[in-house]
Amino acid sequence: MSAALSGGRNGRILIEDVYPVVDAGRYAVKRIAGERIEVWADIFRDGHDIIAAALLWRRQAETRWRREPMLFDANDRWHASFLPEEPGRYVYAVEAWTDRFATWKRDFRLKRDAGQEVGLELQEGLELLSQLVPRDKAARDLVVRVRARCHESRDPEPLLSDEFSAAIAETPIREDLTRSAPLPLVVDRPIARASAWYELMPRSQSSQPGRHGTFDDCIARLPDVARMGFDVVYLTPIHPIGVTNRKGRNNALKAGPEDPGSPYAIGSDVGGHDAIHPELGTLDDFRRFVSACQDFGMEVALDFAVQNSPDHPWLREHPDWFKRRPDGSIRYAENPPKKYEDIVNPDFYGPDAKSLWMALRDVVLFWVSHGVRIFRVDNPHTKPFPFWEWLIQEVKAQDPGVVFLSEAFTRPKPMRALAKLGFSQSYTYFTWRTTKEELSSYIYELTQYPVREYFRPNFFVNTPDILPLHLQGGERWMFKSRFALAMGLSSNYGMYNGYELLEHEPVPGKEEYLNSEKYELKVRDWNQAGNIKDYIRLLNQVRRQNPALLQTADLRLAPVDDPEVIGFVKESTKGDNAVAVAIALTGQGPRQFWFHFGDLLIGPPGRKRHVRAIENLITKERHTLEYGGVRLWIDPHHDPAAFFRCVA
Amino acid sequence: MSAALSGGRNGRILIEDVYPVVDAGRYAVKRIAGERIEVWADIFRDGHDIIAAALLWRRQAETRWRREPMLFDANDRWHASFLPEEPGRYVYAVEAWTDRFATWKRDFRLKRDAGQEVGLELQEGLELLSQLVPRDKAARDLVVRVRARCHESRDPEPLLSDEFSAAIAETPIREDLTRSAPLPLVVDRPIARASAWYELMPRSQSSQPGRHGTFDDCIARLPDVARMGFDVVYLTPIHPIGVTNRKGRNNALKAGPEDPGSPYAIGSDVGGHDAIHPELGTLDDFRRFVSACQDFGMEVALDFAVQNSPDHPWLREHPDWFKRRPDGSIRYAENPPKKYEDIVNPDFYGPDAKSLWMALRDVVLFWVSHGVRIFRVDNPHTKPFPFWEWLIQEVKAQDPGVVFLSEAFTRPKPMRALAKLGFSQSYTYFTWRTTKEELSSYIYELTQYPVREYFRPNFFVNTPDILPLHLQGGERWMFKSRFALAMGLSSNYGMYNGYELLEHEPVPGKEEYLNSEKYELKVRDWNQAGNIKDYIRLLNQVRRQNPALLQTADLRLAPVDDPEVIGFVKESTKGDNAVAVAIALTGQGPRQFWFHFGDLLIGPPGRKRHVRAIENLITKERHTLEYGGVRLWIDPHHDPAAFFRCVA
């Protein structure tokens, strides 16, 4: 027998196709604190009775729902919105019911206006009143008064009055009450959606060749980084580096006596993931670095790499965390036939897995307690998915402002899965996408529903591991173009240091840096001739001043009649700022082209209008639209990118 | 703490985006018995270990799963198929696991081929064997033998052999075993997907004016209906008609003494929904009619209208099934200010609702027991959705071959909801869609995933309630064109009798028939001049001979450079038949136009090829494609439609 007959909810009202939702509610939608969230649903029942609906929402940990009335739009679709002010986990749901009194009132009027006898109808309306018990005393008294008055006079007007409907609006007769499944929502700090990352290796920040860099050297570098306009200073691992099987320069199997090793071979007899490599300084030095970053309005991001040098203390302290081979040894990390002899991986499902998971969580919480709230996670796709879902929720339960960036350069489905499971941001394929078609289709993919609800791209132009082919020519316009693309297309983007100096010498035949500082100390002249620091500063200024560039979900590609120029328009979430961008993908030029806006509308909800003109955000030059577009001019060797404010 | 650490399934493998599925498995996918069902899913885990997957399926009532191995396609997507032979409710699920032995074997080979030392690896492989317990004795013996041999000789070959892998294929080591939620599937008889309906009012089948038609008159009409090529003879309600407030001719509020009343005012002192209107004959006569239809290869469909004349026996026998008004009376059906005084509706959530629901189910089962397996349900959208879901499942549990057609001419969302809840077929907006754009966008809507998985359209050209505007001119080409459209576009379609005679006199200003036989007896000359019976017969022959026309999900609109001609290509589920159709939507002509096939491929899976030529299914004229298309010629006044077999 149907649930409909077994008491409780009768299933008479259907609530379908709730928006937004990820995988039917298995995973959370992601949004930003202080941002209004629109919720839509199809809501309907049989017959012609009037229904009403409410959006329910609360913090996940709370029990009391807050309610927002839903409004009917069209075609059985309803909507409402809510505004979570603080980061955290929330849930929302849609509730609907048959509004018995409103149905009665509508039918009564229709019959009376058609001249039908309505005496019985009035009687039926009065009988409904016994179900009406407003919380407010004045309203309760009104119900009693109206009932008595209508009963006596047989005059329906008091019952039909707007005053009466208003008095009972808070406590309607909710027949057929139905509620959707609760849907999860993660609300993050704004920096989860908009962040400009500068990646550096602390040990290379010394100014003297051969001297190991320290946190003090890093502090000395901050004015330069801050002047370029970055938000996040991301450090590769800062922990003690193992000695056993240490890698030499250019990933050599054997290290020389002076070689510092890869910072990703974490742990030595000095300590593990919660220790600091002694040559960098002390924990106090690190804390000073964190607060120096804050002074410049920047945040520190640490690298979280779940892997251990054979010298990591955990190997001695927790032998159960590592799988033994038949001869008692521990297997090195490998991707057969490749071996990584300087690291071993813990066993996430071993006999003592529970304490391993908690220890890893505590590593993150340790750094949180020292002021770090952003973590770039190394290769999360080679560790179990359930571990990440658990760890991220555990950490965010302590501090919902913590941000996790997934460094998973892998297949599309695992990359998306990690984002669904909780990562706040994700590395992407941008690093290798260069043509207009590649960039356009990738942007389309990332800004589609529901991907845009859970996957926040972070476009890195380069990384210590990746010197993409197109940068290997060292062309200045190309470095500028790629920077403008990363920063313009994605509100989260990153740059690994050396990029501003146009570093571009590869391991021959590979997309890797020659003499990578992953395996050696490096000293650079940060002001060397030809650097593009001023260009970066200028573009980051444009970025900070335009909320349209501080989000990625609202990006519309614009037709540009030049296959080597990509054009797009971004609009801020509130609709108070729109930016048009044109970027040359070639060094050949100057180039002249049409940038078409067509029927694109911009502006706040309800006040959207066509674009009338655009104003160059740097030169202030103004172009008025003709035939729905503008004729633009770009000389890639002067500046491959043009950013415009849209005027409606 | 995560489920992953609480024992049982560890969640390490993700199974996502299973196809086909309706609303995340809340509703069943619909298919036809004997039709292979392709199932796809994204399946992946962390790292590089080899995974394997199986498609599980069974009848819902069974407990034992059948298993089909899934094959990897690309981009983490896997697929398999299964073949349910009988109608009924099924479930399917996807299971995946880490194949520990296959992973070992791959890694062993990679390391050995790279010249690495693999002694420990061999030892690890042998240790895996204790987990291998094949069901088959010979295979079990082989495992023991191989283990001993390899252990002694240190030669890995027996372990790496294909023979060994084959022996353990049935019982692999299933680590990280994960299963998707079970997804529901309804498998129907072929007639649920392909049916040509002929609707008639039994009482109008007499050949003498004024004499009430009988089932014997209906039997006499069958050769004519069968010759036209219909599959289903659908009768409007055959039950006793109420007397109280009976409607007169043309829906007059008062009936004259001779007026027979509307057959939708069901029930009199002679009986209710399980009785036969005495003037039509007896239950035995009805049974003879059912078997006469069978003799002609046709099936009977009955009308199931949940509404009662005030004289229905249930009002006396089950007063609790009807809501009383304050004065003790029962409310007539109404849609204020409209009133339907000749019917009252039962209360689906009244105090004795359970027995009402069961009585209604038993009405359907009563007619099933008398050979009726198709029901056209009147206005299901004005009765509660949960009732239909329950009733249809109850009836199909008794006879999974029963087919329900939803007559819900209402908003799109409730129409779809009824299909999701269980209706086998649905009336549509086709009846009013006339232009190429309207028809194209509607067909696109209906054949999209997931709508095509649960909503089977039934295109009616007219009904007793609907004489659409475009037929009111009585143009012969228009009647032919609309018939060809209904039959060509949708594998389920219907025609209400009189259409073949081009009946077209409306109530002035309305889309309703004047002197509707809903309120009076009618006698027609079925062979009157100008009828299109031969045209209908010809097209139904084409339909029956081409499986491509016996399904609707695979329909591709084809570009035709004439805004008044619609073109499309349908292909059979097995890929062994493809039909191209061009239909003129105007009477102006003759018309010449290009019908483009472009890159359309036809043929069985794996052997798809471009269309090379088409052959007219009636004239046998052949056209070879030039420039990817053919130049065609239609004279609407001769025949507005052309059907072609596609040759690849």
Coordinates of N, CA and C in Angstrom, one line a residue, chain A residues 461-616:
Chain A
V461 N 49.5 29.6 -14.6 CA 50.2 29.7 -15.9 C 51.4 28.8 -16.0
N462 N 51.9 28.5 -14.8 CA 53.1 27.5 -14.8 C 53.1 27.0 -13.4
T463 N 53.9 25.9 -13.2 CA 54.1 25.4 -11.8 C 55.5 24.9 -11.8
P464 N 56.1 24.6 -10.6 CA 57.4 24.1 -10.6 C 57.6 22.8 -11.4
D465 N 56.5 22.1 -11.7 CA 56.5 20.9 -12.5 C 56.2 21.1 -13.9
I466 N 55.7 22.2 -14.3 CA 55.2 22.4 -15.6 C 55.7 23.7 -16.3
L467 N 56.5 23.6 -17.2 CA 56.9 24.7 -18.1 C 56.3 24.4 -19.5
P468 N 55.1 24.9 -19.7 CA 54.4 24.4 -21.0 C 55.1 24.9 -22.2
L469 N 55.0 24.1 -23.3 CA 55.7 24.3 -24.5 C 55.6 25.8 -25.0
H470 N 54.4 26.4 -24.9 CA 54.2 27.7 -25.5 C 55.0 28.8 -24.7
L471 N 55.5 28.5 -23.5 CA 56.3 29.5 -22.8 C 57.8 29.2 -23.1
Q472 N 58.2 28.1 -23.7 CA 59.6 27.8 -23.9 C 60.3 28.7 -24.8
G473 N 59.6 29.4 -25.6 CA 60.2 30.4 -26.5 C 60.6 31.7 -25.8
G474 N 60.1 31.9 -24.6 CA 60.5 33.0 -23.8 C 60.0 34.3 -24.3
E475 N 58.9 34.3 -25.1 CA 58.4 35.5 -25.7 C 57.6 36.3 -24.7
R476 N 58.0 37.6 -24.6 CA 57.4 38.5 -23.6 C 55.9 38.6 -23.8
W477 N 55.4 38.8 -25.1 CA 54.0 38.9 -25.3 C 53.2 37.7 -24.9
M478 N 53.9 36.5 -25.1 CA 53.2 35.3 -24.7 C 53.0 35.2 -23.2
F479 N 54.1 35.5 -22.4 CA 53.9 35.5 -21.0 C 52.8 36.5 -20.5
K480 N 52.8 37.6 -21.2 CA 51.7 38.6 -20.8 C 50.3 38.1 -21.2
S481 N 50.2 37.5 -22.4 CA 49.0 37.0 -22.9 C 48.4 35.9 -22.0
R482 N 49.3 34.9 -21.6 CA 48.9 33.8 -20.7 C 48.5 34.3 -19.3
F483 N 49.3 35.3 -18.9 CA 48.9 35.9 -17.6 C 47.5 36.5 -17.6
A484 N 47.3 37.3 -18.7 CA 46.0 38.0 -18.8 C 44.9 37.0 -19.0
L485 N 45.1 35.9 -19.7 CA 44.1 34.9 -19.8 C 43.8 34.2 -18.5
A486 N 44.8 33.8 -17.8 CA 44.6 33.2 -16.5 C 43.8 34.1 -15.5
M487 N 44.3 35.3 -15.4 CA 43.6 36.3 -14.5 C 42.3 36.7 -15.0
G488 N 42.1 36.9 -16.3 CA 40.8 37.3 -16.9 C 39.8 36.3 -16.9
L489 N 40.1 35.1 -17.3 CA 39.1 34.0 -17.4 C 38.7 33.5 -16.0
S490 N 39.7 33.3 -15.1 CA 39.4 32.6 -13.8 C 39.7 33.6 -12.7
S491 N 38.7 33.7 -11.8 CA 38.9 34.6 -10.6 C 40.0 34.0 -9.6
N492 N 40.2 32.7 -9.7 CA 41.3 32.1 -9.0 C 42.4 31.8 -10.1
Y493 N 43.6 32.3 -9.8 CA 44.7 31.9 -10.8 C 46.0 31.9 -10.0
G494 N 47.0 31.3 -10.6 CA 48.3 31.3 -9.9 C 49.5 31.4 -10.9
M495 N 50.6 31.8 -10.3 CA 51.8 31.9 -11.0 C 53.0 31.4 -10.1
Y496 N 53.8 30.7 -10.7 CA 55.0 30.2 -9.9 C 56.1 31.1 -10.2
N497 N 56.8 31.5 -9.2 CA 57.8 32.5 -9.3 C 58.9 32.2 -10.4
G498 N 59.4 33.3 -11.0 CA 60.3 33.1 -12.1 C 59.5 33.4 -13.4
Y499 N 58.2 33.3 -13.4 CA 57.4 33.6 -14.5 C 57.5 35.1 -14.9
E500 N 57.6 35.9 -13.8 CA 57.7 37.4 -14.0 C 59.0 37.7 -14.7
L501 N 60.0 36.8 -14.6 CA 61.3 37.0 -15.2 C 61.4 36.3 -16.5
L502 N 60.3 35.8 -17.0 CA 60.2 35.1 -18.3 C 61.1 33.8 -18.3
E503 N 61.3 33.2 -17.1 CA 62.2 32.0 -17.1 C 61.5 30.9 -18.0
H504 N 62.4 30.3 -18.8 CA 61.8 29.4 -19.8 C 62.7 28.3 -20.4
E505 N 63.8 28.0 -19.6 CA 64.7 27.0 -20.1 C 64.2 25.6 -19.7
P506 N 63.9 24.7 -20.7 CA 63.3 23.4 -20.3 C 64.4 22.3 -20.3
V507 N 64.0 21.3 -19.6 CA 64.7 20.0 -19.8 C 64.4 19.7 -21.3
P508 N 65.5 19.4 -22.1 CA 65.2 19.3 -23.5 C 64.2 18.2 -23.8
G509 N 63.2 18.6 -24.7 CA 62.1 17.7 -25.1 C 61.0 17.5 -24.0
K510 N 61.1 18.2 -22.9 CA 60.1 18.0 -21.9 C 59.4 19.3 -21.5
E511 N 58.3 19.3 -20.9 CA 57.6 20.5 -20.4 C 58.0 20.7 -18.9
E512 N 59.3 20.6 -18.6 CA 59.8 20.8 -17.3 C 60.9 21.8 -17.3
Y513 N 61.1 22.4 -16.1 CA 62.2 23.4 -16.0 C 63.5 22.7 -15.8
L514 N 64.5 23.2 -16.6 CA 65.9 22.7 -16.4 C 66.4 23.3 -15.1
N515 N 67.2 22.5 -14.4 CA 67.8 23.0 -13.1 C 66.7 23.4 -12.2
S516 N 65.7 22.6 -12.0 CA 64.5 23.0 -11.2 C 64.9 23.2 -9.8
E517 N 64.3 24.2 -9.2 CA 64.7 24.5 -7.8 C 64.0 23.4 -6.9
K518 N 63.2 22.5 -7.5 CA 62.8 21.4 -6.6 C 63.9 20.6 -6.1
Y519 N 65.1 20.6 -6.8 CA 66.2 19.8 -6.4 C 67.5 20.6 -6.0
E520 N 67.4 21.9 -6.1 CA 68.6 22.8 -5.8 C 68.1 24.1 -5.3
L521 N 69.1 24.8 -4.7 CA 68.8 26.2 -4.3 C 69.0 27.1 -5.5
K522 N 68.2 28.2 -5.5 CA 68.3 29.1 -6.6 C 68.3 30.6 -6.1
V523 N 69.0 31.4 -6.8 CA 69.0 32.8 -6.4 C 68.7 33.6 -7.7
R524 N 67.7 34.5 -7.6 CA 67.4 35.2 -8.8 C 67.5 36.7 -8.6
D525 N 67.7 37.5 -9.7 CA 67.7 38.9 -9.6 C 66.2 39.3 -10.0
W526 N 65.4 39.6 -8.9 CA 64.0 39.9 -9.1 C 63.7 41.1 -10.0
N527 N 64.7 41.9 -10.2 CA 64.5 43.1 -11.0 C 65.2 43.1 -12.3
Q528 N 65.5 41.9 -12.8 CA 66.3 41.8 -14.0 C 65.5 42.4 -15.2
A529 N 66.3 42.9 -16.1 CA 65.8 43.6 -17.3 C 64.8 42.7 -18.0
G530 N 63.7 43.3 -18.5 CA 62.7 42.5 -19.3 C 61.6 41.9 -18.5
N531 N 61.7 42.1 -17.2 CA 60.6 41.5 -16.3 C 59.3 42.1 -16.6
I532 N 58.2 41.4 -16.3 CA 56.8 41.9 -16.5 C 56.1 42.2 -15.3
K533 N 56.8 42.6 -14.2 CA 56.2 42.8 -12.9 C 55.2 44.0 -13.0
D534 N 55.6 45.0 -13.8 CA 54.6 46.2 -13.8 C 53.4 45.8 -14.6
Y535 N 53.5 44.9 -15.6 CA 52.3 44.5 -16.3 C 51.4 43.7 -15.3
I536 N 52.0 42.8 -14.6 CA 51.2 42.0 -13.6 C 50.5 42.9 -12.6
R537 N 51.3 43.9 -12.1 CA 50.7 44.9 -11.1 C 49.5 45.6 -11.7
L538 N 49.6 46.1 -13.0 CA 48.5 46.8 -13.6 C 47.3 45.9 -13.8
L539 N 47.5 44.7 -14.2 CA 46.4 43.8 -14.4 C 45.7 43.4 -13.1
N540 N 46.5 43.2 -12.1 CA 46.0 42.8 -10.8 C 45.2 44.0 -10.2
Q541 N 45.6 45.2 -10.5 CA 44.8 46.4 -10.1 C 43.4 46.4 -10.7
V542 N 43.4 46.2 -12.0 CA 42.2 46.1 -12.8 C 41.3 45.0 -12.1
R543 N 41.9 43.9 -11.8 CA 41.2 42.7 -11.2 C 40.5 43.1 -9.9
R544 N 41.3 43.8 -9.0 CA 40.8 44.1 -7.7 C 39.7 45.1 -7.7
Q545 N 39.8 46.0 -8.7 CA 38.8 47.1 -8.8 C 37.5 46.7 -9.5
N546 N 37.4 45.4 -10.0 CA 36.3 45.0 -10.8 C 35.7 43.7 -10.3
P547 N 34.6 43.8 -9.5 CA 34.1 42.5 -9.0 C 33.7 41.5 -10.1
A548 N 33.5 42.0 -11.3 CA 33.2 41.0 -12.4 C 34.3 40.0 -12.5
L549 N 35.5 40.5 -12.2 CA 36.7 39.6 -12.4 C 36.9 38.7 -11.2
L550 N 36.1 38.9 -10.2 CA 36.4 38.2 -8.9 C 35.4 37.0 -8.8
Q551 N 34.9 36.6 -9.9 CA 34.0 35.4 -10.0 C 34.2 34.8 -11.4
T552 N 33.9 33.5 -11.5 CA 34.1 32.8 -12.8 C 32.8 32.2 -13.3
A553 N 31.8 32.1 -12.5 CA 30.5 31.4 -13.0 C 29.8 32.1 -14.1
D554 N 29.8 33.5 -14.0 CA 29.2 34.3 -15.0 C 30.2 34.8 -16.0
L555 N 30.4 34.0 -17.0 CA 31.4 34.4 -18.1 C 30.7 34.0 -19.4
R556 N 30.5 35.0 -20.3 CA 29.9 34.7 -21.6 C 30.9 35.0 -22.7
L557 N 31.2 34.0 -23.5 CA 32.1 34.2 -24.6 C 31.5 35.2 -25.6
A558 N 32.3 36.1 -26.2 CA 31.7 37.0 -27.1 C 32.3 36.7 -28.5
P559 N 31.5 36.9 -29.5 CA 32.0 36.6 -30.9 C 33.1 37.7 -31.2
V560 N 34.2 37.3 -31.7 CA 35.3 38.2 -32.2 C 35.7 37.7 -33.5
D561 N 35.7 38.5 -34.5 CA 36.0 38.0 -35.9 C 37.5 37.9 -36.2
D562 N 38.2 37.4 -35.2 CA 39.6 37.2 -35.4 C 39.9 35.9 -34.7
P563 N 40.4 34.8 -35.4 CA 40.6 33.5 -34.8 C 41.7 33.5 -33.8
E564 N 42.5 34.6 -33.8 CA 43.6 34.7 -32.8 C 43.3 35.6 -31.7
V565 N 42.1 36.0 -31.5 CA 41.7 36.9 -30.4 C 40.5 36.3 -29.7
I566 N 40.6 36.1 -28.4 CA 39.4 35.6 -27.7 C 38.8 36.7 -26.9
G567 N 37.4 36.7 -26.9 CA 36.7 37.8 -26.3 C 35.7 37.3 -25.3
F568 N 35.5 37.9 -24.2 CA 34.4 37.5 -23.3 C 34.0 38.6 -22.4
V569 N 32.8 38.4 -21.8 CA 32.3 39.4 -20.9 C 32.0 38.7 -19.6
K570 N 32.4 39.3 -18.5 CA 32.1 38.8 -17.1 C 31.3 39.8 -16.4
E571 N 30.4 39.3 -15.6 CA 29.5 40.2 -14.8 C 29.5 39.8 -13.3
S572 N 29.6 40.8 -12.4 CA 29.6 40.5 -11.0 C 28.3 39.9 -10.6
T573 N 28.4 39.1 -9.5 CA 27.2 38.4 -8.9 C 26.0 39.4 -8.7
K574 N 26.3 40.6 -8.2 CA 25.2 41.5 -7.9 C 24.8 42.3 -9.1
G575 N 25.5 42.1 -10.3 CA 25.1 42.8 -11.5 C 25.5 44.3 -11.5
D576 N 26.4 44.7 -10.6 CA 26.8 46.1 -10.5 C 28.1 46.4 -11.3
N577 N 28.7 45.4 -11.9 CA 29.9 45.6 -12.6 C 30.0 44.6 -13.7
A578 N 30.4 45.0 -15.0 CA 30.6 44.1 -16.1 C 31.8 44.5 -16.8
V579 N 32.6 43.5 -17.2 CA 33.9 43.8 -17.8 C 34.0 43.0 -19.1
A580 N 34.4 43.6 -20.2 CA 34.6 43.0 -21.5 C 36.1 42.8 -21.6
V581 N 36.6 41.7 -22.1 CA 38.0 41.4 -22.2 C 38.3 40.9 -23.6
A582 N 39.4 41.4 -24.2 CA 39.8 40.8 -25.5 C 41.3 40.5 -25.3
I583 N 41.7 39.3 -25.7 CA 43.1 38.9 -25.5 C 43.7 38.3 -26.8
A584 N 44.8 38.7 -27.2 CA 45.4 38.2 -28.4 C 46.2 36.9 -28.1
L585 N 46.0 35.8 -28.9 CA 46.6 34.6 -28.6 C 47.8 34.4 -29.5
T586 N 48.2 35.4 -30.3 CA 49.3 35.4 -31.2 C 50.2 36.7 -31.0
G587 N 51.4 36.6 -31.4 CA 52.3 37.7 -31.3 C 52.2 38.6 -32.5
Q588 N 51.5 38.1 -33.5 CA 51.5 38.8 -34.8 C 50.5 40.0 -34.7
G589 N 50.9 41.1 -35.2 CA 49.9 42.2 -35.1 C 50.6 43.5 -35.6
P590 N 50.0 44.7 -35.4 CA 48.7 44.9 -34.6 C 47.5 44.2 -35.3
R591 N 46.5 44.0 -34.5 CA 45.3 43.3 -35.0 C 44.1 44.2 -34.8
Q592 N 43.2 44.2 -35.8 CA 42.0 45.0 -35.7 C 40.8 44.0 -35.9
F593 N 39.8 44.1 -35.1 CA 38.7 43.1 -35.1 C 37.4 43.7 -34.5
W594 N 36.3 43.1 -34.8 CA 35.0 43.4 -34.2 C 34.8 42.6 -33.0
F595 N 34.4 43.2 -31.9 CA 34.0 42.5 -30.7 C 32.5 42.7 -30.6
H596 N 31.7 41.6 -30.7 CA 30.2 41.7 -30.7 C 29.6 41.4 -29.4
F597 N 28.7 42.3 -29.0 CA 27.9 42.1 -27.8 C 26.5 41.5 -28.0
G598 N 26.0 41.7 -29.3 CA 24.7 41.1 -29.6 C 23.7 41.5 -28.7
D599 N 22.9 40.5 -28.2 CA 21.8 40.9 -27.3 C 22.1 40.7 -25.8
L600 N 23.4 40.7 -25.5 CA 23.8 40.6 -24.1 C 23.3 41.7 -23.3
L601 N 22.7 41.3 -22.1 CA 22.1 42.2 -21.2 C 22.9 42.2 -19.9
I602 N 23.2 43.4 -19.3 CA 23.9 43.5 -18.1 C 23.1 44.3 -17.1
G603 N 23.4 44.2 -15.8 CA 22.8 45.0 -14.8 C 22.2 44.1 -13.7
P604 N 21.7 44.7 -12.7 CA 21.1 44.0 -11.6 C 19.8 43.3 -12.0
P605 N 19.4 42.2 -11.3 CA 18.2 41.5 -11.7 C 17.0 42.5 -11.8
G606 N 16.3 42.3 -12.8 CA 15.1 43.2 -13.0 C 15.4 44.5 -13.7
R607 N 16.7 44.9 -13.8 CA 17.1 46.1 -14.5 C 18.2 45.9 -15.5
K608 N 18.1 44.8 -16.2 CA 19.1 44.4 -17.2 C 19.0 45.2 -18.5
R609 N 20.1 45.7 -19.0 CA 20.0 46.5 -20.2 C 21.1 46.1 -21.2
H610 N 21.0 46.5 -22.4 CA 22.0 46.3 -23.4 C 23.2 47.1 -23.1
V611 N 24.4 46.6 -23.5 CA 25.6 47.3 -23.4 C 25.6 48.4 -24.4
R612 N 25.9 49.7 -24.0 CA 25.9 50.8 -25.0 C 27.3 51.3 -25.4
A613 N 28.2 51.1 -24.4 CA 29.6 51.6 -24.7 C 30.5 50.8 -23.7
I614 N 31.8 50.8 -24.1 CA 32.8 50.2 -23.2 C 34.0 51.2 -23.0
E615 N 34.6 51.1 -21.8 CA 35.7 52.1 -21.5 C 36.9 51.3 -21.1
N616 N 38.0 51.5 -21.8 CA 39.3 50.8 -21.5 C 39.7 51.1 -20.0

